[in-house]
XYZ file of C-alpha atoms in Angstrom:
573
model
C 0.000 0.000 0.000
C 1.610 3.450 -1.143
C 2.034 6.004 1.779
C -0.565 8.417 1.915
C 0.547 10.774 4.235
C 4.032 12.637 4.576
C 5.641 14.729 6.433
C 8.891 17.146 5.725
C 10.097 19.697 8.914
C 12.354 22.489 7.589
C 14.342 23.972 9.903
C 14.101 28.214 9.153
C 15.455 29.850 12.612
C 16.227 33.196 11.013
C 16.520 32.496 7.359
C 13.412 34.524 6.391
C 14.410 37.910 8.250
C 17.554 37.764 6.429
C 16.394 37.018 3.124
C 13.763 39.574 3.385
C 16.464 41.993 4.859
C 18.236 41.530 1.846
C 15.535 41.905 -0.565
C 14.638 45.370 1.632
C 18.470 46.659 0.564
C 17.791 45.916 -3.132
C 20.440 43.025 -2.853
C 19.484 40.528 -5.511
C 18.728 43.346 -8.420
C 22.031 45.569 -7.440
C 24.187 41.884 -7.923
C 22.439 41.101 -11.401
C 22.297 44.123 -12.551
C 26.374 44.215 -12.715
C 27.137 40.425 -12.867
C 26.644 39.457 -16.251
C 23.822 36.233 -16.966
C 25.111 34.093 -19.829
C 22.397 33.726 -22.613
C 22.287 30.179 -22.304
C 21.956 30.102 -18.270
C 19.475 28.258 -16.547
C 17.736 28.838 -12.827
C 19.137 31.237 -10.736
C 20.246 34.350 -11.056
C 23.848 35.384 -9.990
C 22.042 37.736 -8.152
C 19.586 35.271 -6.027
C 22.239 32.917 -5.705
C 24.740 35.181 -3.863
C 21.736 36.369 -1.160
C 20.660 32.852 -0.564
C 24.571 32.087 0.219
C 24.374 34.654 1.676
C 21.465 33.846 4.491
C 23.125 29.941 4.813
C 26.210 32.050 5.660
C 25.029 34.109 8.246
C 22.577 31.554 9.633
C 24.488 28.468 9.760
C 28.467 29.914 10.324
C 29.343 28.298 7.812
C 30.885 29.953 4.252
C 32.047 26.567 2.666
C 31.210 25.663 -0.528
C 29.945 22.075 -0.217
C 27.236 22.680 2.562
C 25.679 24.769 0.689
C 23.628 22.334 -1.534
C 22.519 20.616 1.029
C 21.129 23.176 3.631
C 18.839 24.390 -0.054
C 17.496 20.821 -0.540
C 16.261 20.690 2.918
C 14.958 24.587 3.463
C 13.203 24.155 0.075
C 9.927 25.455 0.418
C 10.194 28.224 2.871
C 12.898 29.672 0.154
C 10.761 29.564 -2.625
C 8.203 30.664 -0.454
C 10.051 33.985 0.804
C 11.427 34.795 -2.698
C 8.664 33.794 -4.629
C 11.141 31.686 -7.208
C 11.472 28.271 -8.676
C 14.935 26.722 -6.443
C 16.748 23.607 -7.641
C 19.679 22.380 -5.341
C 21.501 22.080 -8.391
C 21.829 26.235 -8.595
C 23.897 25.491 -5.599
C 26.704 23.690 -6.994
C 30.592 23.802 -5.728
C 30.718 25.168 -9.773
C 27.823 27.660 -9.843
C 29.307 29.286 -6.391
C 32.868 29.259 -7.550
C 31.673 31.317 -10.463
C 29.928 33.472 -7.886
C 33.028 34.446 -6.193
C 35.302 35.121 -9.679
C 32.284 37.202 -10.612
C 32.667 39.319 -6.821
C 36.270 39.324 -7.000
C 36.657 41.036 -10.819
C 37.413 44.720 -9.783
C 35.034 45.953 -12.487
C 31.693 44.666 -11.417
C 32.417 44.739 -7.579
C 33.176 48.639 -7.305
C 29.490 49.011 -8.808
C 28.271 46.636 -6.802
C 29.892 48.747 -3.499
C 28.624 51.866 -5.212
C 24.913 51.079 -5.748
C 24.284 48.822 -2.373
C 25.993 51.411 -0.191
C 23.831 54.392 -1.713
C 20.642 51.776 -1.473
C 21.613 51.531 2.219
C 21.606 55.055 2.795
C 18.427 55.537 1.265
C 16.660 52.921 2.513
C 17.709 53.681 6.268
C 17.934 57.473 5.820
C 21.658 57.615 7.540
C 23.611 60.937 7.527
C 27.111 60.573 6.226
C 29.883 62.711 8.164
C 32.488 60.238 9.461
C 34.163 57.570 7.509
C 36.691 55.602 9.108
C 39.559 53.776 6.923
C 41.479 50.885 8.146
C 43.251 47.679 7.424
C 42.939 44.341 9.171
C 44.655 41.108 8.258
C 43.248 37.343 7.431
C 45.884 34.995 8.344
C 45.559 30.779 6.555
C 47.852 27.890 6.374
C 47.953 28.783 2.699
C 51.171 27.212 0.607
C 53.871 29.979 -0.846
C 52.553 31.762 -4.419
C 48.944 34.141 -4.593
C 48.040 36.765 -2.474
C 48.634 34.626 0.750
C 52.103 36.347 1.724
C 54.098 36.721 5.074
C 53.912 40.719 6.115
C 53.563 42.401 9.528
C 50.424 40.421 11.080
C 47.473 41.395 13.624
C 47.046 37.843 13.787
C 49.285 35.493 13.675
C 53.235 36.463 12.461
C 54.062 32.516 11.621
C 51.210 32.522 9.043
C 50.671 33.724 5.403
C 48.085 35.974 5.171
C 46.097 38.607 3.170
C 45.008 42.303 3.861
C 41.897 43.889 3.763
C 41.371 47.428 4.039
C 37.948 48.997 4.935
C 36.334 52.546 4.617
C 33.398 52.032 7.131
C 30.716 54.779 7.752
C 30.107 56.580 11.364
C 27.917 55.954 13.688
C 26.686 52.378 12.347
C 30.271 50.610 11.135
C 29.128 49.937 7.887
C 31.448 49.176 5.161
C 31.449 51.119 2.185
C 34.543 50.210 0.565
C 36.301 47.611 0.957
C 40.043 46.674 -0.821
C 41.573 43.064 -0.487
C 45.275 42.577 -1.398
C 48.057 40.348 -0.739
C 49.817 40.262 2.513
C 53.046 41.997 2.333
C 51.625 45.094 1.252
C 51.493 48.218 3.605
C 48.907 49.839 4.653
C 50.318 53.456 3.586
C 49.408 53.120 -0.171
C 46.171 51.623 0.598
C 44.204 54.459 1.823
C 43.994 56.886 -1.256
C 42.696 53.888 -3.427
C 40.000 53.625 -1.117
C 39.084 56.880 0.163
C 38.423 57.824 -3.854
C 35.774 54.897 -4.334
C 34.365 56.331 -0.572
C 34.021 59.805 -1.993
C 32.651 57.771 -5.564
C 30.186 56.299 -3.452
C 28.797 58.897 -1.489
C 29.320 61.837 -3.723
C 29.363 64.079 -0.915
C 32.033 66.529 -0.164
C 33.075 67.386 3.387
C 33.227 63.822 4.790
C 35.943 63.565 7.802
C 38.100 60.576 7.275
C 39.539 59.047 10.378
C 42.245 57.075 10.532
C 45.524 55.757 12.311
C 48.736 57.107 12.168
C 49.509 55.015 8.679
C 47.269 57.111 7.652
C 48.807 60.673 8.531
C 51.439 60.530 5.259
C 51.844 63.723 3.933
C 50.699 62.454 0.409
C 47.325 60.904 1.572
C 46.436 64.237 3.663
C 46.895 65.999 0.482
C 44.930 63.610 -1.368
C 41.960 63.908 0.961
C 42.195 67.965 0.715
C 42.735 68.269 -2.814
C 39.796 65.614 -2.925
C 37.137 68.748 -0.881
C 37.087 66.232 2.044
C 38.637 66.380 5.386
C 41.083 63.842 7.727
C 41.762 63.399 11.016
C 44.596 61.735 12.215
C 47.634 61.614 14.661
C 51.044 61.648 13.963
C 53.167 58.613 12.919
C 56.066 59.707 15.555
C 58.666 58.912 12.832
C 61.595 61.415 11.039
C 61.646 64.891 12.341
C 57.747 64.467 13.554
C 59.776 62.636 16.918
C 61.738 65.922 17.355
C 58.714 68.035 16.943
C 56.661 66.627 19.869
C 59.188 67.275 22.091
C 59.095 70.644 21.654
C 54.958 70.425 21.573
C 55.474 69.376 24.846
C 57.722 71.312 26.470
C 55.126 74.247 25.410
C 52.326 72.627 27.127
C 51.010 74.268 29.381
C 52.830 77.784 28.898
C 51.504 81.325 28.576
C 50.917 80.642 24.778
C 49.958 77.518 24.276
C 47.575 76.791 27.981
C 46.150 73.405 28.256
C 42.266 72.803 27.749
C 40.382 69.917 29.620
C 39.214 67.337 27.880
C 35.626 66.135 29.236
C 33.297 63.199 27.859
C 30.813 64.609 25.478
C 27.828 66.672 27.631
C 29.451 65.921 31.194
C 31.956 68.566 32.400
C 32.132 67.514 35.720
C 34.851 64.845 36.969
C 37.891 63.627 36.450
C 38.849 64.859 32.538
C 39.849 62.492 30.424
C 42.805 64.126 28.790
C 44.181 68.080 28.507
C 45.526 69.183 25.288
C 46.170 72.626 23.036
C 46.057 73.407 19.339
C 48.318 75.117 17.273
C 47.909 76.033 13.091
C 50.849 75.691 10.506
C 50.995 75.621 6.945
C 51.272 72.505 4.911
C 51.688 71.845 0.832
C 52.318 69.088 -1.124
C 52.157 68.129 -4.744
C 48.292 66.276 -5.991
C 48.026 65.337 -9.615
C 51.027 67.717 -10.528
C 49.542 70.780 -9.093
C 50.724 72.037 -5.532
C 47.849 72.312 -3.135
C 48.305 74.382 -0.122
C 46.685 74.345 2.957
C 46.279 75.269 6.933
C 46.518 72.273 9.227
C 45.733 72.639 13.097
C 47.991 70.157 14.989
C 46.286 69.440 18.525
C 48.453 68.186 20.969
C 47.099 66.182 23.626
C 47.820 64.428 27.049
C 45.586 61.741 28.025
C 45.817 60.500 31.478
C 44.603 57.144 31.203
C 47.535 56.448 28.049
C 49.938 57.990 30.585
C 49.004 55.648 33.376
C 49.123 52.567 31.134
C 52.648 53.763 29.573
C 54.157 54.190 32.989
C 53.119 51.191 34.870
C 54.089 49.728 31.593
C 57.875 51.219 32.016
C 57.544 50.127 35.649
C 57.159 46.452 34.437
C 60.380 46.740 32.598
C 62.748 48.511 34.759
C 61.277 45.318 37.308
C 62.279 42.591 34.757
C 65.068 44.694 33.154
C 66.558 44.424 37.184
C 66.013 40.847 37.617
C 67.445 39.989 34.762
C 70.819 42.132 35.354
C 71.011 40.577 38.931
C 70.449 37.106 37.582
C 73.337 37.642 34.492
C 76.093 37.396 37.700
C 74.325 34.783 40.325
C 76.659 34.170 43.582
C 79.165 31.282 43.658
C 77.914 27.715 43.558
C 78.107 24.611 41.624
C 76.699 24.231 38.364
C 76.649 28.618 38.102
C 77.968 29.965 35.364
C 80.319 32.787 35.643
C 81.552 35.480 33.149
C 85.246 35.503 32.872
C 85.342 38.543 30.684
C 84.872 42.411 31.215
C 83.214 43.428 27.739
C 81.307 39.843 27.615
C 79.825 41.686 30.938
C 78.683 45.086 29.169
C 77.674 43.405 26.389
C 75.338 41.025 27.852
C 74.090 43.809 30.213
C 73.804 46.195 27.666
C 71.818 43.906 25.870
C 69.042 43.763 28.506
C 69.238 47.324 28.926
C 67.992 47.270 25.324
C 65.578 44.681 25.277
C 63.915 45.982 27.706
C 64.124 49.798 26.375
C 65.239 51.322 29.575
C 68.878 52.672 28.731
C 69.734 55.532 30.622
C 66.919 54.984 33.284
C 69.012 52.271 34.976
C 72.992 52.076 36.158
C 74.801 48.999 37.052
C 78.267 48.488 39.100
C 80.439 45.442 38.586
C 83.304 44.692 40.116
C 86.267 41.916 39.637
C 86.688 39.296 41.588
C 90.279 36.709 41.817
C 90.237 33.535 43.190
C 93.384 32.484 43.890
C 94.514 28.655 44.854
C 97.664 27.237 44.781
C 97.878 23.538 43.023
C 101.165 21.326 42.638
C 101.996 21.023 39.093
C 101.119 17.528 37.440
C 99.375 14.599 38.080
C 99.477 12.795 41.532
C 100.469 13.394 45.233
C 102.202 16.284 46.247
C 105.590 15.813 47.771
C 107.908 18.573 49.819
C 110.310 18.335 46.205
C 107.032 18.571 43.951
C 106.686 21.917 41.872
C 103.362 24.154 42.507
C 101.970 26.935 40.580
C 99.022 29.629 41.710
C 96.109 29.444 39.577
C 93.684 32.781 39.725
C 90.042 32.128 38.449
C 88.180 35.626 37.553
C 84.909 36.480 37.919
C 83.006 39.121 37.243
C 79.974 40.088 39.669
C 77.063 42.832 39.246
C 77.011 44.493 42.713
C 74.633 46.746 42.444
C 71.587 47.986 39.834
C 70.444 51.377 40.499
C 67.408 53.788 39.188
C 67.969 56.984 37.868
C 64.936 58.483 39.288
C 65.452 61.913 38.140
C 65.698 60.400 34.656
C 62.460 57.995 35.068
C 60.503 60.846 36.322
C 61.259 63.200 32.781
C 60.228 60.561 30.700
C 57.040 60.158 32.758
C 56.545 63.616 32.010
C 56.233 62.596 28.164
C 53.571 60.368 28.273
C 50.446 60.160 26.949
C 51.053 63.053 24.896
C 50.155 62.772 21.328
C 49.738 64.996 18.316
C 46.744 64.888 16.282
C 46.352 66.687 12.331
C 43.071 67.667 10.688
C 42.177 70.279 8.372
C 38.708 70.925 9.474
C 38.079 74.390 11.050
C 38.131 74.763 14.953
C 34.555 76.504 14.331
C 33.487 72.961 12.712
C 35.326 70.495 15.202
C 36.762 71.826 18.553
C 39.816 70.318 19.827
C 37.488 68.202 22.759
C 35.651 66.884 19.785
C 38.507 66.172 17.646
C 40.077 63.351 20.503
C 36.551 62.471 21.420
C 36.061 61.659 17.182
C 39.432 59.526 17.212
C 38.842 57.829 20.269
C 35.187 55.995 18.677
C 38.137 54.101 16.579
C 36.613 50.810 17.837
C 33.656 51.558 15.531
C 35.839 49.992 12.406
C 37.770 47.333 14.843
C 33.660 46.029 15.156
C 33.624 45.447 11.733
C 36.550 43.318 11.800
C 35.410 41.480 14.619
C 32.373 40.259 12.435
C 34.526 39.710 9.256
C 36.889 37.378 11.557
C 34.507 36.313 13.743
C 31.307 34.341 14.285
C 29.498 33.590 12.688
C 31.245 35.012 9.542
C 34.843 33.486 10.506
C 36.615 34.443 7.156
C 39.663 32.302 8.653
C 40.126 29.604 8.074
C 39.516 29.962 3.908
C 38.738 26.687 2.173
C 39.464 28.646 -0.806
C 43.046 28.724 -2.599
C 43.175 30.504 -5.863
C 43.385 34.800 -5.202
C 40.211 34.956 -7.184
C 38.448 32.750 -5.029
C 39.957 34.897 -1.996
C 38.984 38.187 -2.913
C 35.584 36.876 -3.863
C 35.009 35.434 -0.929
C 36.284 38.653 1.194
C 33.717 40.789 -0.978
C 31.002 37.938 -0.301
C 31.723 38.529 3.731
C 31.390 42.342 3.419
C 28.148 42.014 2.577
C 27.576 40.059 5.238
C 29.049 42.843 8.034
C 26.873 45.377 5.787
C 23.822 42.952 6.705
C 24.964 42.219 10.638
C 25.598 45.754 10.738
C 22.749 47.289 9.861
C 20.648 44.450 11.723
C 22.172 45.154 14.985
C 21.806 49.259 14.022
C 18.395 49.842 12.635
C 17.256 47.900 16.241
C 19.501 50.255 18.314
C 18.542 53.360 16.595
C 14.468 52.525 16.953
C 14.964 51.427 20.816
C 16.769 54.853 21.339
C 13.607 56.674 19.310
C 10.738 54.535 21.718
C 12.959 55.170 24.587
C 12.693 51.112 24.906
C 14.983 48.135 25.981
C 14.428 44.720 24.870
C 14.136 41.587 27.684
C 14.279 38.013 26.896
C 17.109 37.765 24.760
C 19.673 36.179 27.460
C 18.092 32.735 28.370
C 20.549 32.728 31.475
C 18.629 35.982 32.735
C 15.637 36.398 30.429
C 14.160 39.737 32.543
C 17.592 41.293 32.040
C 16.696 44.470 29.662
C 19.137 46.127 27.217
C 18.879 48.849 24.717
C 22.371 48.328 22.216
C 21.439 44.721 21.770
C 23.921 42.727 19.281
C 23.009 41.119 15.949
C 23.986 37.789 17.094
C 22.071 37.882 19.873
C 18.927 39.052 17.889
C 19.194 36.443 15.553
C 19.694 33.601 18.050
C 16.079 34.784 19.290
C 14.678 33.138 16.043
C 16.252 29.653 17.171
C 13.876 26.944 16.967
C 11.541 27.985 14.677
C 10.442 25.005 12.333
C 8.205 24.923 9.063
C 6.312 21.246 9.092
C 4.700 20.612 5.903
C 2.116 17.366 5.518
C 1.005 16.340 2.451
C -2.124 13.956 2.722
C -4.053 12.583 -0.463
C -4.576 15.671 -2.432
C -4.175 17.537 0.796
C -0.924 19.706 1.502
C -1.014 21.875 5.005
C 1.790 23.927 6.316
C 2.344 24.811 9.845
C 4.556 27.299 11.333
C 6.177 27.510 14.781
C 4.181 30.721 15.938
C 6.443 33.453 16.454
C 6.793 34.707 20.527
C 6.162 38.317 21.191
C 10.059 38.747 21.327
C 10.499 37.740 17.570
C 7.943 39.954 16.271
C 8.559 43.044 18.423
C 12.455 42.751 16.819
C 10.774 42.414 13.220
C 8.706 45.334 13.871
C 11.937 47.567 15.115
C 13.390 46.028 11.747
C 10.456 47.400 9.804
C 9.335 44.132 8.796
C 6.147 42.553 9.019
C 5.170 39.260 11.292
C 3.598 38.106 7.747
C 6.710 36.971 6.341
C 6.826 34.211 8.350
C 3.220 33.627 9.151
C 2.237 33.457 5.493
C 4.101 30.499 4.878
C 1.981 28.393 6.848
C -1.055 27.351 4.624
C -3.632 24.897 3.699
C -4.537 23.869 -0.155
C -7.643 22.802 0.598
């Protein structure tokens, strides 16, 4: 007797709020509309098959290839459901997504595809551009010599090959705008004209405040961004006559002409400040394009007291170890201790230390040389009254004594914490409290890096080798902070508006409350959710797990409707 009555479960979780966050942005048509469909090409679009990747990414942590097929075949009808298109598993093919990522990683078709998705962002979420940040992370793999896997100064891990990837991210939300991969051994100096331009392409806004580190304060790229109509913020690499500068800048501080302003967080002048600083102007030109562009640059020069602690406890540390270590180099007599026989193998090996531990000058050491002498009879066996003797002197040399130079100590605490910052933007525009507050929100891009490298996008480790492959999949990732991003902002931003905070989303304290909720923590409150679908006779019914008041408050502060997963529960008869 045939069976008569099945039954399939799909398990959805959060698939459907990403897909349909995705098809909010525009993502599907801005992907086809610059990756090329050959004539002959059947199912899929390039376009649908990159969000649907996409959603398994983000949903499963998972951006191999070879899942991919699999995790389609079994969340078949709630996809076809959600985008309203005929699926096959066989549009998710280790083939078909390869050709995905060669398509993503072709410079041509993925700077349009930045272009249009940022500006659809933008539009669709109404954000206010000001601040761009610009910075470079690396992606470390146990990738074999050849391609864009290369050994270079790491973040990560200095033993491994690895790739770079530099970012332009827009204020307040994080977002990526831009976004450069090249090999490892690059530095990061050249990278940040290349991707300030396609920022200011993007945006087509003038007046936008790039901030970035001190790679980033090159004489050449500050031009760049002037000449460009934009503005930069950055301190000082303390490198070449820069070094010699700030000790002047800070022998000034404080001074009739140069007094020292505090430094408060933003709206609370009361307190401890955080730092104390003064501005001065100079003038500044440099060559853009051929033509010389000149300009006035304010240099604010700032103490802050909590980088001053950290630095001197820090110097503490050493001059600690630096002192152990010179006591230990001479230990007192015994058996099995070494001894140095040698005056400069003394100073060397001291000196060394000294080094290592950069505290020359701030510490003194006294040695002195010590004889043993013992007389021996010369020749094997007993000594006799006739028998020959000889003295024989063994040297030492022994550390007595390891002293601080206080006086010195305490005028290099003096120094620190101080640091110079540039921008070009007008004291009537950005004061010089809102200029270090403005640099210190640098964490804002290091939060995009965190998703990019960790869960549940975990771009390392690649199970990709060829450098096409490896900048596709970057670019595929990107998209994926973009979505995270703006998930975890659009929530924040309408909580702020309602004056609201969200409870239930930490199952070890589900009446704790919390208004800057995080995107992974959102989308783990759409676990369990299950689409059963029986098929009886001619009969086919549909049920959905209903959705908790939780779950459709957070698609509400996404602007999305409950429907979206309620209508795919159904009943043909």
């Amino acid at each position: 007797m045939d069976k008569e009555l099945t039954v399939t479960t799909e398990r959805i979780d959060d698939l459907v709020l990403l897909i349909s966050m995705m098809m909010k942005l525009g993502l599907p048509e801005v992907l086809d509309r610059h990756i090329p469909r050959h004539w002959l090409q059947e199912g899929l679009s390039w376009g649908w098959v990159a969000t649907i990747w996409l959603a398994h990414i983000i949903s499963q942590g998972d951006h191999r290839k070879l899942t991919v097929r699999d995790w389609v075949e079994q969340a078949h009808t709630t996809l076809e459901k959600t985008t309203g298109l005929d699926i096959r598993d066989t549009d998710f093919t280790d083939d078909r997504l390869e050709i995905v990522l060669r398509e993503l990683s072709k410079e041509k078709y993925w700077g349009l595809i930045e272009r249009d998705l940022s500006r659809s962002v933008v539009r669709v979420y109404d954000l206010e551009a000001k601040v761009v940040r610009v910075d470079a992370t690396t992606v470390s793999g146990y990738h074999s010599e050849g391609g864009m896997f290369r050994f270079g100064k790491s973040k990560d891990n200095p033993a491994l090959r690895q790739v770079k990837v530099m970012m332009g991210t827009l204020d307040p939300l994080g977002m990526p705008v831009a976004t450069g991969v090249v090999s490892g051994e690059r530095a990061d100096d050249g990278l940040y004209i290349p991707v300030v331009d396609r920022v200011v392409s993007t945006l087509q806004k003038e007046g936008l405040l790039f901030v970035g580190d001190a790679k980033m304060s090159a004489l050449s790229t500050r031009a760049h961004i002037h000449a460009s109509e934009q503005h930069y913020l950055t301190p000082l690499a303390m490198t070449g006559k820069v070094a010699e500068e700030m000790k002047q800048w800070v022998r000034e501080a404080g001074d009739e002409e140069h007094p020292l302003t505090p430094i408060y967080v933003l709206g609370v002048e009361e307190g401890d400040p955080l730092a104390e600083g003064y501005e001065r102007s100079r003038r500044c030109s440099a060559r853009v394009g051929g033509r010389l562009v000149s300009w006035e640059e304010r240099v604010i020069v700032v103490r802050s007291f909590t980088y001053a602690k950290i630095l001197k406890n820090g110097l503490e540390k050493r001059v600690a170890k630096a002192t152990t270590r010179l006591q230990a180099l001479t230990p007192p007599r015994g058996r099995g201790r070494r001894r140095i026989k040698e005056e400069a193998v003394l100073k060397e090996k001291a000196d060394t230390i000294l080094k290592e531990y950069e505290v020359e000058g701030l510490l003194s050491y006294t040695f002195e040389r010590q004889v043993e002498r013992k007389v021996k009879y010369v020749g094997r066996g007993r000594g006799s009254a006739d028998r020959p003797q000889e003295v024989v002197e063994r040297v030492r040399y022994q550390i007595t004594s390891v002293v601080r130079d206080e006086e010195a100590i305490t005028a290099l605490e003096e120094t620190f914490g101080w640091r110079a910052y540039v921008t070009d933007v007008p004291a009537t525009h950005l004061s010089l409290q809102e200029a270090v507050l403005t640099y210190r929100e640098e964490w804002r891009i290091e939060s995009g890096f965190h998703r990019l490298k960790g869960a549940p996008l975990s771009i390392s480790p690649m199970y990709v080798r060829r450098d096409d492959q490896i900048t596709g999949l970057t670019n595929l990732l990107s998209i994926a902070v973009r979505v995270l991003t703006l998930i975890e902002f659009v929530v924040r931003r309408r909580l702020k508006e309602k004056g609201e905070k969200l409870t239930g989303l930490y199952k070890q304290n589900p009446k704790q409350a919390t208004d800057k909720p995080t995107a992974t923590r959102l989308l783990e409150a759409f676990s369990n959710i299950t689409l059963s679908v029986i098929q009886f006779r001619e009969e086919t019914i549909a049920h959905i797990t209903p959705l908790t008041e939780l779950q459709e408050h957070i698609l509400s502060l996404l602007g999305l409707s409950a429907d979206i997963y309620n209508s795919l529960a159904y009943n043909s008869t």
